[in-house]
Amino acid sequence: MSIMSEAIAIAPAPEAHAPVAASLSGVTRVFGASGSGMAVHALGPIDLSLYKGEFFSVVGPSGCGKSTLLDVLAGLSKPTTGTAEFEGRAIDGVPDGVGVVFQEDASFPWLTVENNVAFGLRRAGFEAAEVERRVNYALGFMGLRDFRKAYPVQLSGGMRQRVCIARTLVLQPRLILLDEPFGALDQQTRLLMADELLRLWRETNATVFLITHSLDEAAMLSDRIGVMSARPGTIIETIETGWPKDRDSRIVSDLRFASITARMWEKLRVETMKTMVSQEGKLQ
Amino acid sequence: MTRFLPPVTIALAALVLWQLVSFIAGSHSVSGVVETMAYLFRMMQQESFWLDVAESGTAIFYAICLSMLFGWALGVVIGLNRNVSDVSEPILVTFYSLPKVTLYPLVLLLFGLGLSAKVAFGVMHGLVPICLITGNAIRQLRPVYIRTAKVMRLSRSSVTFHVVLPAILPELISSLRIGLSLSILGVLIGEMFASKRGLGFAAVNAMGLGDGTRIMAIGVFLSVCAISINFLLLEIESAIRHRTARI
């Protein structure tokens, strides 16, 4: 073990003894496995348990299968081998209680902010009063109350992403999957959005699974961080941060923060270089 | 108000040019603005004119309805299925590049002389662009909308009516606008070649009689109708596009 690894206080995450919210067992994903052409082994095998109420982040080199992993958990993609479960049931299609926020702006441009947020509730047949109550809460929580009649085109990228988070939040998911939700935002906005995300996590007590490229974001937000290898992505190390639940973006000045990011980078550097070498090989 | 300045200026310039051409060519060849307008006013008081308008209007209405119905339906199939698109798109484009008027005798043989032949010819003009624009709109639909709908566990019909249709609405209106212009063209050409009534027939009839003023009056009436509908649809389309355009 390196000096850097020893520097991190690896306390067990508070959720380590909590019940399992979702799990993956021997999950692999191979694209083009059944059809003609070359099969691409994108993911796995992966064994992973997400505990109820924990904040779990995944970092890894580009193209290592992070989004594929999220798709499997969301029920948007079936594993080629292995099993994926949510609350003890095999995932077959998108399970009830799972919400996803994508990296791309997924707000519907033809709807106002409030109608965007209410969209899922209305389609699910909630009563108007309940829709109103939940939408009001979500708009207030995400700081969008003054923009409820605005269209997404009138908002900044960060605010549009907030609309998408609010739209997920109103459905009260027990597992929130976030696929690089702040990827398109500037650093300052990312930090503020991260604070809001932590606040959301504490308030809802949902299990959060975050995919990110940003080591800082993973180190600041997570209870545990899964570091993925180059393709086919497997989790090569799980880092427990030991942060208190009431943390916010100010922990970036904590000494442990640097140790955690350094530990992640120590692992990721090798994997990222492997990815780069493989890409250069393809170009040649 | 400044928004309307360019089209008003163009309209005024067209009227000046028209009058100029009338001066140069002589009013027996090209009737002047005032003469034509006066003729149009008198023509609009005749019952026979409105019978022709009704005949052409009915054919255009049926033609655009059928073009929309089949064009949008085919467009959805083409947009959703890559294989269907790969096979059908070159065929549709090739068909559309044919001079369709050469097929009109065949249309007459199939549908007979009357409303149905004109409608069929209008559909032949309007259907393909509607179909291609719709198919393209579906293919260009951002996948994240569908993924979002899947995550919300929406039914297939809910995805269609609450996500796909609103997302492609500007393109649907655009296809309707272009399809309508071409259907009008198809119906009028049909009436000019083989018909017993309608504005196309009236224009050709006037040409046979050497009545240039009548031809111009019919042309003005048709132009005003077509431009008004086109303008209305364009306004709707740009209002939606403005609202949904991404930065």
Short mmCIF file of C-alpha atoms in Angstrom, two decimals:
data_model
loop_
_atom_site.label_atom_id
_atom_site.label_comp_id
_atom_site.label_asym_id
_atom_site.label_seq_id
_atom_site.Cartn_x
_atom_site.Cartn_y
_atom_site.Cartn_z
CA MET A 1 0.00 0.00 0.00
CA SER A 2 1.38 3.40 -0.93
CA ILE A 3 1.98 6.26 1.49
CA MET A 4 -0.87 8.11 -0.23
CA SER A 5 -3.33 5.29 0.48
CA GLU A 6 -2.32 5.08 4.11
CA ALA A 7 -2.91 8.78 4.54
CA ILE A 8 -6.67 8.35 4.07
CA ALA A 9 -8.74 7.61 7.10
CA ILE A 10 -10.68 4.66 5.78
CA ALA A 11 -13.57 4.61 8.17
CA PRO A 12 -16.43 2.32 7.30
CA ALA A 13 -19.23 4.26 5.63
CA PRO A 14 -22.19 4.81 7.94
CA GLU A 15 -24.39 2.98 5.44
CA ALA A 16 -22.18 -0.10 5.33
CA HIS A 17 -24.53 -1.94 7.67
CA ALA A 18 -27.66 -0.59 6.05
CA PRO A 19 -29.79 -2.89 3.91
CA VAL A 20 -28.80 -3.27 0.28
CA ALA A 21 -30.78 -1.01 -2.06
CA ALA A 22 -29.41 -2.35 -5.34
CA SER A 23 -26.85 -4.95 -6.27
CA LEU A 24 -24.98 -6.25 -9.26
CA SER A 25 -23.59 -9.72 -9.31
CA GLY A 26 -21.20 -10.85 -12.06
CA VAL A 27 -22.70 -8.29 -14.43
CA THR A 28 -21.14 -8.02 -17.88
CA ARG A 29 -22.32 -6.15 -20.94
CA VAL A 30 -21.15 -7.15 -24.39
CA PHE A 31 -22.42 -5.16 -27.36
CA GLY A 32 -23.04 -6.97 -30.63
CA ALA A 33 -22.78 -10.30 -28.85
CA SER A 34 -25.76 -11.87 -30.59
CA GLY A 35 -25.51 -10.21 -33.99
CA SER A 36 -22.90 -10.33 -36.70
CA GLY A 37 -19.81 -8.16 -36.53
CA MET A 38 -17.24 -7.74 -33.79
CA ALA A 39 -18.51 -8.00 -30.24
CA VAL A 40 -17.42 -5.23 -27.88
CA HIS A 41 -16.94 -6.24 -24.28
CA ALA A 42 -17.93 -2.94 -22.61
CA LEU A 43 -18.38 -3.83 -18.99
CA GLY A 44 -17.60 -6.25 -16.24
CA PRO A 45 -17.70 -8.58 -14.59
CA ILE A 46 -18.92 -6.27 -11.84
CA ASP A 47 -20.03 -7.11 -8.32
CA LEU A 48 -21.42 -4.15 -6.44
CA SER A 49 -23.82 -3.46 -3.59
CA LEU A 50 -25.38 -0.05 -3.03
CA TYR A 51 -26.55 0.43 0.54
CA LYS A 52 -29.77 2.23 1.37
CA GLY A 53 -29.19 5.94 1.84
CA GLU A 54 -25.56 5.99 0.73
CA PHE A 55 -23.96 8.28 -1.82
CA PHE A 56 -21.90 6.16 -4.21
CA SER A 57 -19.86 7.65 -7.02
CA VAL A 58 -18.10 5.99 -9.92
CA VAL A 59 -15.05 7.42 -11.64
CA GLY A 60 -13.18 5.88 -14.53
CA PRO A 61 -11.43 6.62 -17.80
CA SER A 62 -13.48 7.62 -20.85
CA GLY A 63 -15.22 4.72 -22.52
CA CYS A 64 -14.77 2.35 -19.58
CA GLY A 65 -18.49 1.60 -19.39
CA LYS A 66 -19.65 3.95 -16.62
CA SER A 67 -22.81 4.96 -18.44
CA THR A 68 -23.45 1.35 -19.41
CA LEU A 69 -23.25 0.46 -15.73
CA LEU A 70 -25.81 3.17 -14.96
CA ASP A 71 -28.04 1.92 -17.78
CA VAL A 72 -28.00 -1.58 -16.27
CA LEU A 73 -28.96 -0.22 -12.85
CA ALA A 74 -31.69 1.93 -14.42
CA GLY A 75 -33.12 -1.03 -16.32
CA LEU A 76 -32.43 0.74 -19.62
CA SER A 77 -30.02 -1.99 -20.66
CA LYS A 78 -29.98 -5.69 -19.83
CA PRO A 79 -26.74 -7.31 -18.63
CA THR A 80 -25.29 -9.90 -20.99
CA THR A 81 -24.46 -12.11 -18.02
CA GLY A 82 -25.01 -11.78 -14.29
CA THR A 83 -27.89 -10.36 -12.31
CA ALA A 84 -28.94 -6.86 -11.33
CA GLU A 85 -31.38 -6.35 -8.47
CA PHE A 86 -33.21 -3.40 -6.97
CA GLU A 87 -34.73 -3.84 -3.51
CA GLY A 88 -34.33 -7.60 -3.82
CA ARG A 89 -36.06 -7.93 -7.18
CA ALA A 90 -34.36 -8.64 -10.49
CA ILE A 91 -34.26 -5.53 -12.66
CA ASP A 92 -36.34 -6.07 -15.79
CA GLY A 93 -37.15 -2.72 -17.36
CA VAL A 94 -37.02 0.50 -15.36
CA PRO A 95 -38.03 -0.40 -11.78
CA ASP A 96 -40.53 1.65 -9.79
CA GLY A 97 -38.62 3.93 -7.43
CA VAL A 98 -35.65 4.65 -9.70
CA GLY A 99 -35.01 8.14 -11.07
CA VAL A 100 -32.34 9.14 -13.57
CA VAL A 101 -30.76 12.52 -14.35
CA PHE A 102 -28.79 12.48 -17.58
CA GLN A 103 -25.74 14.50 -18.55
CA GLU A 104 -27.52 16.05 -21.51
CA ASP A 105 -30.19 18.64 -20.96
CA ALA A 106 -33.34 16.53 -20.94
CA SER A 107 -35.82 19.29 -20.12
CA PHE A 108 -38.69 19.37 -22.60
CA PRO A 109 -38.42 22.69 -24.47
CA TRP A 110 -42.13 22.79 -25.29
CA LEU A 111 -43.14 22.86 -21.62
CA THR A 112 -42.73 25.57 -19.01
CA VAL A 113 -40.54 24.85 -15.99
CA GLU A 114 -43.51 23.92 -13.80
CA ASN A 115 -45.03 21.70 -16.49
CA ASN A 116 -41.66 20.02 -16.99
CA VAL A 117 -41.46 19.26 -13.28
CA ALA A 118 -45.08 18.09 -13.16
CA PHE A 119 -44.75 15.98 -16.32
CA GLY A 120 -43.97 12.62 -14.73
CA LEU A 121 -46.55 13.08 -11.96
CA ARG A 122 -49.33 13.92 -14.42
CA ARG A 123 -48.47 10.99 -16.66
CA ALA A 124 -48.49 8.73 -13.60
CA GLY A 125 -52.03 9.92 -12.85
CA PHE A 126 -51.45 11.82 -9.60
CA GLU A 127 -54.28 14.09 -8.43
CA ALA A 128 -53.97 17.77 -9.33
CA ALA A 129 -53.62 18.88 -5.70
CA GLU A 130 -50.81 16.40 -5.05
CA VAL A 131 -49.07 17.43 -8.28
CA GLU A 132 -49.31 21.07 -7.21
CA ARG A 133 -47.95 20.32 -3.74
CA ARG A 134 -44.98 18.30 -4.96
CA VAL A 135 -44.15 20.69 -7.78
CA ASN A 136 -44.23 23.68 -5.43
CA TYR A 137 -41.93 21.90 -3.03
CA ALA A 138 -39.48 20.85 -5.75
CA LEU A 139 -39.43 24.30 -7.36
CA GLY A 140 -38.75 25.90 -3.99
CA PHE A 141 -36.12 23.33 -3.10
CA MET A 142 -34.26 23.79 -6.38
CA GLY A 143 -34.62 27.61 -6.35
CA LEU A 144 -36.81 27.68 -9.41
CA ARG A 145 -39.97 29.23 -7.96
CA ASP A 146 -39.47 32.55 -9.77
CA PHE A 147 -38.98 30.76 -13.08
CA ARG A 148 -41.98 28.44 -12.97
CA LYS A 149 -43.62 30.06 -16.03
CA ALA A 150 -40.38 30.29 -18.01
CA TYR A 151 -39.46 27.95 -20.85
CA PRO A 152 -36.16 26.04 -20.69
CA VAL A 153 -34.78 28.12 -23.55
CA GLN A 154 -34.93 31.16 -21.25
CA LEU A 155 -32.78 29.46 -18.58
CA SER A 156 -29.06 28.86 -18.19
CA GLY A 157 -27.58 25.35 -18.53
CA GLY A 158 -27.33 24.99 -14.75
CA MET A 159 -30.94 25.99 -14.22
CA ARG A 160 -32.13 23.60 -16.90
CA GLN A 161 -30.26 20.81 -15.15
CA ARG A 162 -32.01 21.86 -11.93
CA VAL A 163 -35.33 21.49 -13.75
CA CYS A 164 -34.34 17.93 -14.67
CA ILE A 165 -33.33 17.17 -11.08
CA ALA A 166 -36.62 18.66 -9.81
CA ARG A 167 -38.53 16.53 -12.33
CA THR A 168 -36.82 13.44 -10.93
CA LEU A 169 -37.20 14.61 -7.33
CA VAL A 170 -41.01 15.01 -7.45
CA LEU A 171 -41.39 11.33 -8.26
CA GLN A 172 -39.70 10.60 -4.90
CA PRO A 173 -37.29 7.92 -6.18
CA ARG A 174 -35.58 5.68 -3.66
CA LEU A 175 -32.59 5.28 -5.97
CA ILE A 176 -31.35 8.34 -7.87
CA LEU A 177 -28.96 7.67 -10.74
CA LEU A 178 -26.98 10.63 -12.00
CA ASP A 179 -25.02 10.35 -15.23
CA GLU A 180 -22.52 13.23 -15.12
CA PRO A 181 -25.33 15.69 -14.45
CA PHE A 182 -22.99 18.66 -14.09
CA GLY A 183 -20.68 17.71 -16.96
CA ALA A 184 -21.68 20.68 -19.09
CA LEU A 185 -21.46 23.28 -16.32
CA ASP A 186 -18.63 25.60 -15.28
CA GLN A 187 -16.61 24.84 -12.14
CA GLN A 188 -18.30 27.38 -9.85
CA THR A 189 -21.78 26.28 -10.87
CA ARG A 190 -20.72 22.65 -10.40
CA LEU A 191 -19.67 23.33 -6.81
CA LEU A 192 -22.95 25.04 -6.02
CA MET A 193 -24.96 22.33 -7.75
CA ALA A 194 -23.01 19.75 -5.77
CA ASP A 195 -24.08 21.48 -2.55
CA GLU A 196 -27.68 21.35 -3.71
CA LEU A 197 -27.29 17.70 -4.56
CA LEU A 198 -25.98 16.94 -1.07
CA ARG A 199 -28.89 18.86 0.43
CA LEU A 200 -31.30 16.89 -1.76
CA TRP A 201 -29.68 13.60 -0.74
CA ARG A 202 -29.90 14.42 2.97
CA GLU A 203 -33.51 15.55 2.71
CA THR A 204 -34.81 12.64 0.65
CA ASN A 205 -32.63 9.97 2.23
CA ALA A 206 -32.50 8.30 -1.18
CA THR A 207 -29.62 6.18 -2.36
CA VAL A 208 -27.58 8.16 -4.87
CA PHE A 209 -25.40 6.65 -7.60
CA LEU A 210 -23.32 9.26 -9.40
CA ILE A 211 -21.22 8.84 -12.53
CA THR A 212 -18.62 11.56 -12.88
CA HIS A 213 -15.38 12.43 -14.59
CA SER A 214 -14.50 14.88 -11.88
CA LEU A 215 -12.35 13.45 -9.10
CA ASP A 216 -13.09 16.50 -6.91
CA GLU A 217 -16.80 16.01 -7.32
CA ALA A 218 -16.57 12.32 -6.41
CA ALA A 219 -14.33 13.04 -3.40
CA MET A 220 -16.60 15.79 -2.11
CA LEU A 221 -19.97 14.15 -2.59
CA SER A 222 -19.51 10.47 -1.88
CA ASP A 223 -19.60 8.06 1.01
CA ARG A 224 -17.92 5.52 -1.23
CA ILE A 225 -16.20 5.86 -4.59
CA GLY A 226 -15.83 3.06 -7.09
CA VAL A 227 -12.78 3.44 -9.32
CA MET A 228 -13.22 1.70 -12.66
CA SER A 229 -10.60 0.16 -14.90
CA ALA A 230 -10.18 0.80 -18.62
CA ARG A 231 -12.60 -1.10 -20.88
CA PRO A 232 -14.02 -3.60 -20.12
CA GLY A 233 -14.75 -1.64 -16.97
CA THR A 234 -14.52 -3.38 -13.64
CA ILE A 235 -14.39 -1.79 -10.21
CA ILE A 236 -10.72 -2.01 -9.26
CA GLU A 237 -10.99 -0.20 -5.95
CA THR A 238 -13.68 1.12 -3.64
CA ILE A 239 -12.67 4.09 -1.53
CA GLU A 240 -14.61 4.97 1.61
CA THR A 241 -14.38 8.67 2.31
CA GLY A 242 -15.70 8.75 5.87
CA TRP A 243 -17.27 12.18 5.43
CA PRO A 244 -20.04 13.24 7.82
CA LYS A 245 -23.51 13.29 6.30
CA ASP A 246 -23.91 17.06 6.76
CA ARG A 247 -20.93 17.88 4.56
CA ASP A 248 -20.88 20.56 1.87
CA SER A 249 -18.48 21.98 -0.71
CA ARG A 250 -16.29 23.51 2.01
CA ILE A 251 -14.74 20.08 2.64
CA VAL A 252 -12.57 20.69 -0.41
CA SER A 253 -10.22 22.51 1.99
CA ASP A 254 -9.98 19.44 4.27
CA LEU A 255 -6.59 17.69 4.13
CA ARG A 256 -8.28 14.33 3.64
CA PHE A 257 -9.92 15.65 0.48
CA ALA A 258 -6.54 15.89 -1.25
CA SER A 259 -5.61 12.41 -0.06
CA ILE A 260 -8.80 10.93 -1.45
CA THR A 261 -8.39 12.57 -4.86
CA ALA A 262 -4.72 11.54 -4.94
CA ARG A 263 -5.69 7.96 -4.16
CA MET A 264 -8.23 7.95 -6.97
CA TRP A 265 -5.75 9.47 -9.39
CA GLU A 266 -3.08 6.92 -8.43
CA LYS A 267 -5.41 4.20 -9.68
CA LEU A 268 -6.96 6.12 -12.55
CA ARG A 269 -3.69 7.33 -14.04
CA VAL A 270 -2.67 3.82 -15.06
CA GLU A 271 -6.14 3.04 -16.42
CA THR A 272 -6.38 6.31 -18.34
CA MET A 273 -2.98 5.66 -19.90
CA LYS A 274 -4.17 2.20 -20.96
CA THR A 275 -7.18 3.83 -22.63
CA MET A 276 -4.99 6.38 -24.39
CA VAL A 277 -2.56 3.71 -25.64
CA SER A 278 -5.46 1.62 -26.92
CA GLN A 279 -6.96 4.65 -28.73
CA GLU A 280 -3.60 5.56 -30.27
CA GLY A 281 -3.24 1.96 -31.43
CA LYS A 282 -6.60 2.18 -33.15
CA LEU A 283 -5.65 5.44 -34.86
CA GLN A 284 -2.46 3.86 -36.21
CA MET B 1 -44.49 46.45 -36.58
CA THR B 2 -40.96 46.58 -38.03
CA ARG B 3 -41.29 42.80 -38.46
CA PHE B 4 -43.86 43.37 -41.20
CA LEU B 5 -41.82 46.04 -42.96
CA PRO B 6 -39.79 43.69 -45.24
CA PRO B 7 -42.80 41.71 -46.56
CA VAL B 8 -44.82 44.91 -47.08
CA THR B 9 -41.88 46.49 -48.93
CA ILE B 10 -41.52 43.39 -51.12
CA ALA B 11 -45.26 43.41 -51.87
CA LEU B 12 -45.14 47.09 -52.85
CA ALA B 13 -42.05 46.49 -55.00
CA ALA B 14 -43.84 43.60 -56.74
CA LEU B 15 -46.82 45.83 -57.49
CA VAL B 16 -44.56 48.55 -58.94
CA LEU B 17 -42.71 45.95 -61.05
CA TRP B 18 -46.00 44.48 -62.23
CA GLN B 19 -47.25 47.91 -63.30
CA LEU B 20 -43.94 48.58 -65.03
CA VAL B 21 -44.15 45.30 -66.98
CA SER B 22 -47.72 46.17 -67.90
CA PHE B 23 -46.55 49.55 -69.29
CA ILE B 24 -43.72 47.93 -71.28
CA ALA B 25 -45.63 44.87 -72.59
CA GLY B 26 -48.96 46.64 -73.02
CA SER B 27 -52.16 46.05 -71.06
CA HIS B 28 -53.46 43.58 -73.69
CA SER B 29 -50.60 41.21 -72.70
CA VAL B 30 -50.21 42.00 -69.00
CA SER B 31 -53.06 43.86 -67.33
CA GLY B 32 -52.15 46.68 -64.98
CA VAL B 33 -52.66 46.61 -61.22
CA VAL B 34 -55.80 48.77 -61.08
CA GLU B 35 -57.42 47.09 -64.09
CA THR B 36 -56.79 43.61 -62.64
CA MET B 37 -58.07 44.56 -59.19
CA ALA B 38 -61.24 46.02 -60.65
CA TYR B 39 -61.74 42.86 -62.70
CA LEU B 40 -61.14 40.68 -59.66
CA PHE B 41 -63.68 42.71 -57.67
CA ARG B 42 -66.30 42.20 -60.41
CA MET B 43 -65.38 38.52 -60.74
CA MET B 44 -65.83 37.99 -57.03
CA GLN B 45 -69.44 39.11 -57.34
CA GLN B 46 -70.19 36.31 -59.82
CA GLU B 47 -71.58 32.99 -58.55
CA SER B 48 -69.65 30.98 -61.18
CA PHE B 49 -66.35 32.25 -59.76
CA TRP B 50 -67.21 30.98 -56.28
CA LEU B 51 -68.28 27.63 -57.75
CA ASP B 52 -64.79 27.35 -59.24
CA VAL B 53 -63.26 28.40 -55.91
CA ALA B 54 -65.35 25.78 -54.10
CA GLU B 55 -64.34 23.11 -56.64
CA SER B 56 -60.61 23.86 -56.31
CA GLY B 57 -60.87 24.41 -52.55
CA THR B 58 -62.55 21.05 -52.04
CA ALA B 59 -59.89 19.26 -54.11
CA ILE B 60 -57.07 21.07 -52.25
CA PHE B 61 -58.68 20.30 -48.87
CA TYR B 62 -58.97 16.57 -49.65
CA ALA B 63 -55.49 16.50 -51.18
CA ILE B 64 -53.78 18.10 -48.18
CA CYS B 65 -55.78 15.98 -45.71
CA LEU B 66 -54.73 12.77 -47.49
CA SER B 67 -51.15 14.00 -47.93
CA MET B 68 -50.96 14.78 -44.20
CA LEU B 69 -52.54 11.51 -43.15
CA PHE B 70 -50.39 9.25 -45.31
CA GLY B 71 -47.33 11.51 -45.29
CA TRP B 72 -47.14 11.69 -41.50
CA ALA B 73 -47.93 7.97 -41.10
CA LEU B 74 -45.28 6.95 -43.65
CA GLY B 75 -42.87 9.49 -42.19
CA VAL B 76 -43.24 7.95 -38.74
CA VAL B 77 -42.53 4.47 -40.14
CA ILE B 78 -39.52 5.77 -42.10
CA GLY B 79 -38.26 7.72 -39.08
CA LEU B 80 -38.53 4.81 -36.69
CA ASN B 81 -37.12 2.07 -38.90
CA ARG B 82 -33.66 2.50 -40.39
CA ASN B 83 -34.15 -0.39 -42.86
CA VAL B 84 -37.45 0.99 -44.17
CA SER B 85 -35.80 4.39 -44.46
CA ASP B 86 -32.80 3.01 -46.38
CA VAL B 87 -35.08 1.27 -48.87
CA SER B 88 -37.89 3.78 -49.28
CA GLU B 89 -36.13 7.13 -49.19
CA PRO B 90 -34.25 6.75 -52.52
CA ILE B 91 -37.47 5.51 -54.14
CA LEU B 92 -39.46 8.47 -52.82
CA VAL B 93 -36.79 10.98 -53.83
CA THR B 94 -36.56 9.47 -57.33
CA PHE B 95 -40.33 9.49 -57.69
CA TYR B 96 -40.46 13.08 -56.57
CA SER B 97 -37.86 14.15 -59.11
CA LEU B 98 -40.04 12.81 -61.98
CA PRO B 99 -42.01 15.39 -63.94
CA LYS B 100 -45.31 14.32 -62.43
CA VAL B 101 -47.38 15.92 -65.14
CA THR B 102 -46.29 13.10 -67.46
CA LEU B 103 -48.10 10.70 -65.14
CA TYR B 104 -51.35 12.66 -65.22
CA PRO B 105 -52.86 10.65 -68.14
CA LEU B 106 -52.31 7.55 -66.01
CA VAL B 107 -53.99 9.27 -63.06
CA LEU B 108 -56.96 10.15 -65.28
CA LEU B 109 -57.21 6.54 -66.45
CA LEU B 110 -57.17 5.35 -62.85
CA PHE B 111 -59.48 7.93 -61.30
CA GLY B 112 -61.49 9.30 -64.22
CA LEU B 113 -62.18 12.92 -65.05
CA GLY B 114 -63.30 14.70 -61.90
CA LEU B 115 -62.53 15.52 -58.32
CA SER B 116 -60.75 12.26 -57.43
CA ALA B 117 -58.14 12.66 -60.20
CA LYS B 118 -57.33 16.20 -59.05
CA VAL B 119 -57.09 15.07 -55.45
CA ALA B 120 -54.81 12.19 -56.44
CA PHE B 121 -52.57 14.55 -58.39
CA GLY B 122 -52.48 16.96 -55.44
CA VAL B 123 -51.50 14.09 -53.14
CA MET B 124 -48.75 13.04 -55.58
CA HIS B 125 -47.24 16.50 -55.12
CA GLY B 126 -47.77 16.97 -51.39
CA LEU B 127 -47.21 13.54 -49.88
CA VAL B 128 -43.50 12.98 -50.49
CA PRO B 129 -42.16 16.19 -48.89
CA ILE B 130 -44.44 15.70 -45.86
CA CYS B 131 -43.26 12.12 -45.52
CA LEU B 132 -39.54 12.96 -45.87
CA ILE B 133 -39.65 15.94 -43.47
CA THR B 134 -41.55 13.90 -40.85
CA GLY B 135 -39.17 10.94 -41.15
CA ASN B 136 -36.19 13.25 -40.81
CA ALA B 137 -37.73 14.98 -37.78
CA ILE B 138 -38.17 11.66 -36.00
CA ARG B 139 -34.62 10.60 -36.78
CA GLN B 140 -33.33 13.93 -35.45
CA LEU B 141 -35.31 13.57 -32.21
CA ARG B 142 -32.91 13.79 -29.26
CA PRO B 143 -32.54 10.26 -27.80
CA VAL B 144 -32.46 11.71 -24.27
CA TYR B 145 -36.19 12.52 -24.57
CA ILE B 146 -37.01 8.88 -25.21
CA ARG B 147 -34.67 7.74 -22.43
CA THR B 148 -36.35 10.21 -20.07
CA ALA B 149 -39.76 8.87 -21.07
CA LYS B 150 -38.56 5.29 -20.49
CA VAL B 151 -37.26 6.19 -17.03
CA MET B 152 -40.71 7.63 -16.26
CA ARG B 153 -42.13 4.30 -17.40
CA LEU B 154 -44.49 5.91 -19.89
CA SER B 155 -46.62 3.74 -22.15
CA ARG B 156 -45.85 3.67 -25.86
CA SER B 157 -48.88 5.87 -26.65
CA SER B 158 -47.92 8.32 -23.92
CA VAL B 159 -44.39 8.56 -25.35
CA THR B 160 -45.87 9.19 -28.80
CA PHE B 161 -48.43 11.81 -27.80
CA HIS B 162 -46.64 13.54 -24.93
CA VAL B 163 -43.00 13.40 -26.00
CA VAL B 164 -42.46 12.58 -29.69
CA LEU B 165 -45.31 14.66 -31.16
CA PRO B 166 -44.58 17.86 -29.20
CA ALA B 167 -40.86 17.45 -29.94
CA ILE B 168 -41.37 17.25 -33.70
CA LEU B 169 -44.33 19.67 -33.89
CA PRO B 170 -42.36 22.50 -35.58
CA GLU B 171 -41.23 20.08 -38.31
CA LEU B 172 -44.78 18.74 -38.71
CA ILE B 173 -46.09 22.25 -39.27
CA SER B 174 -43.21 22.94 -41.64
CA SER B 175 -44.07 19.79 -43.60
CA LEU B 176 -47.73 20.85 -43.70
CA ARG B 177 -46.77 24.28 -45.01
CA ILE B 178 -44.59 22.90 -47.79
CA GLY B 179 -47.03 20.06 -48.55
CA LEU B 180 -49.94 22.49 -48.81
CA SER B 181 -48.14 24.72 -51.33
CA LEU B 182 -47.31 21.69 -53.46
CA SER B 183 -50.79 20.18 -53.17
CA ILE B 184 -52.29 23.48 -54.38
CA LEU B 185 -49.87 23.35 -57.31
CA GLY B 186 -50.81 19.72 -58.07
CA VAL B 187 -54.55 20.38 -57.99
CA LEU B 188 -54.29 23.48 -60.19
CA ILE B 189 -52.10 21.68 -62.74
CA GLY B 190 -54.62 18.84 -62.72
CA GLU B 191 -57.45 21.30 -63.37
CA MET B 192 -55.53 22.98 -66.17
CA PHE B 193 -54.96 19.73 -68.05
CA ALA B 194 -58.21 17.86 -67.62
CA SER B 195 -61.13 19.26 -65.69
CA LYS B 196 -64.57 20.68 -66.14
CA ARG B 197 -64.47 23.17 -63.26
CA GLY B 198 -62.10 24.86 -60.86
CA LEU B 199 -59.73 27.83 -60.85
CA GLY B 200 -57.09 26.01 -62.92
CA PHE B 201 -59.72 25.22 -65.55
CA ALA B 202 -60.97 28.85 -65.43
CA ALA B 203 -57.43 30.17 -66.00
CA VAL B 204 -56.83 27.87 -69.00
CA ASN B 205 -60.27 28.74 -70.34
CA ALA B 206 -59.43 32.45 -70.10
CA MET B 207 -56.15 31.78 -71.89
CA GLY B 208 -58.06 30.12 -74.74
CA LEU B 209 -60.26 33.20 -74.97
CA GLY B 210 -57.25 35.51 -74.82
CA ASP B 211 -58.63 37.15 -71.67
CA GLY B 212 -55.36 38.24 -70.01
CA THR B 213 -57.07 40.33 -67.33
CA ARG B 214 -59.07 37.32 -66.12
CA ILE B 215 -55.92 35.19 -65.98
CA MET B 216 -54.18 37.89 -63.94
CA ALA B 217 -57.20 38.27 -61.63
CA ILE B 218 -57.30 34.50 -60.95
CA GLY B 219 -53.54 34.54 -60.41
CA VAL B 220 -53.83 37.37 -57.88
CA PHE B 221 -56.66 35.63 -56.03
CA LEU B 222 -54.72 32.35 -55.84
CA SER B 223 -51.51 34.12 -54.80
CA VAL B 224 -53.24 36.03 -51.99
CA CYS B 225 -54.88 32.82 -50.68
CA ALA B 226 -51.66 30.77 -50.88
CA ILE B 227 -49.48 33.50 -49.34
CA SER B 228 -51.99 34.10 -46.51
CA ILE B 229 -52.14 30.40 -45.54
CA ASN B 230 -48.38 30.07 -45.88
CA PHE B 231 -47.84 33.17 -43.75
CA LEU B 232 -50.20 31.88 -41.05
CA LEU B 233 -48.46 28.49 -40.89
CA LEU B 234 -45.05 30.16 -40.94
CA GLU B 235 -46.08 32.33 -37.99
CA ILE B 236 -47.24 29.29 -36.02
CA GLU B 237 -44.06 27.40 -36.92
CA SER B 238 -41.72 30.23 -35.98
CA ALA B 239 -43.61 30.83 -32.70
CA ILE B 240 -43.07 27.19 -31.74
CA ARG B 241 -39.48 27.15 -32.96
CA HIS B 242 -38.69 30.32 -31.06
CA ARG B 243 -40.04 28.76 -27.87
CA THR B 244 -38.29 25.43 -28.32
CA ALA B 245 -34.99 26.52 -29.92
CA ARG B 246 -31.98 25.55 -27.86
CA ILE B 247 -29.17 27.96 -27.09
#
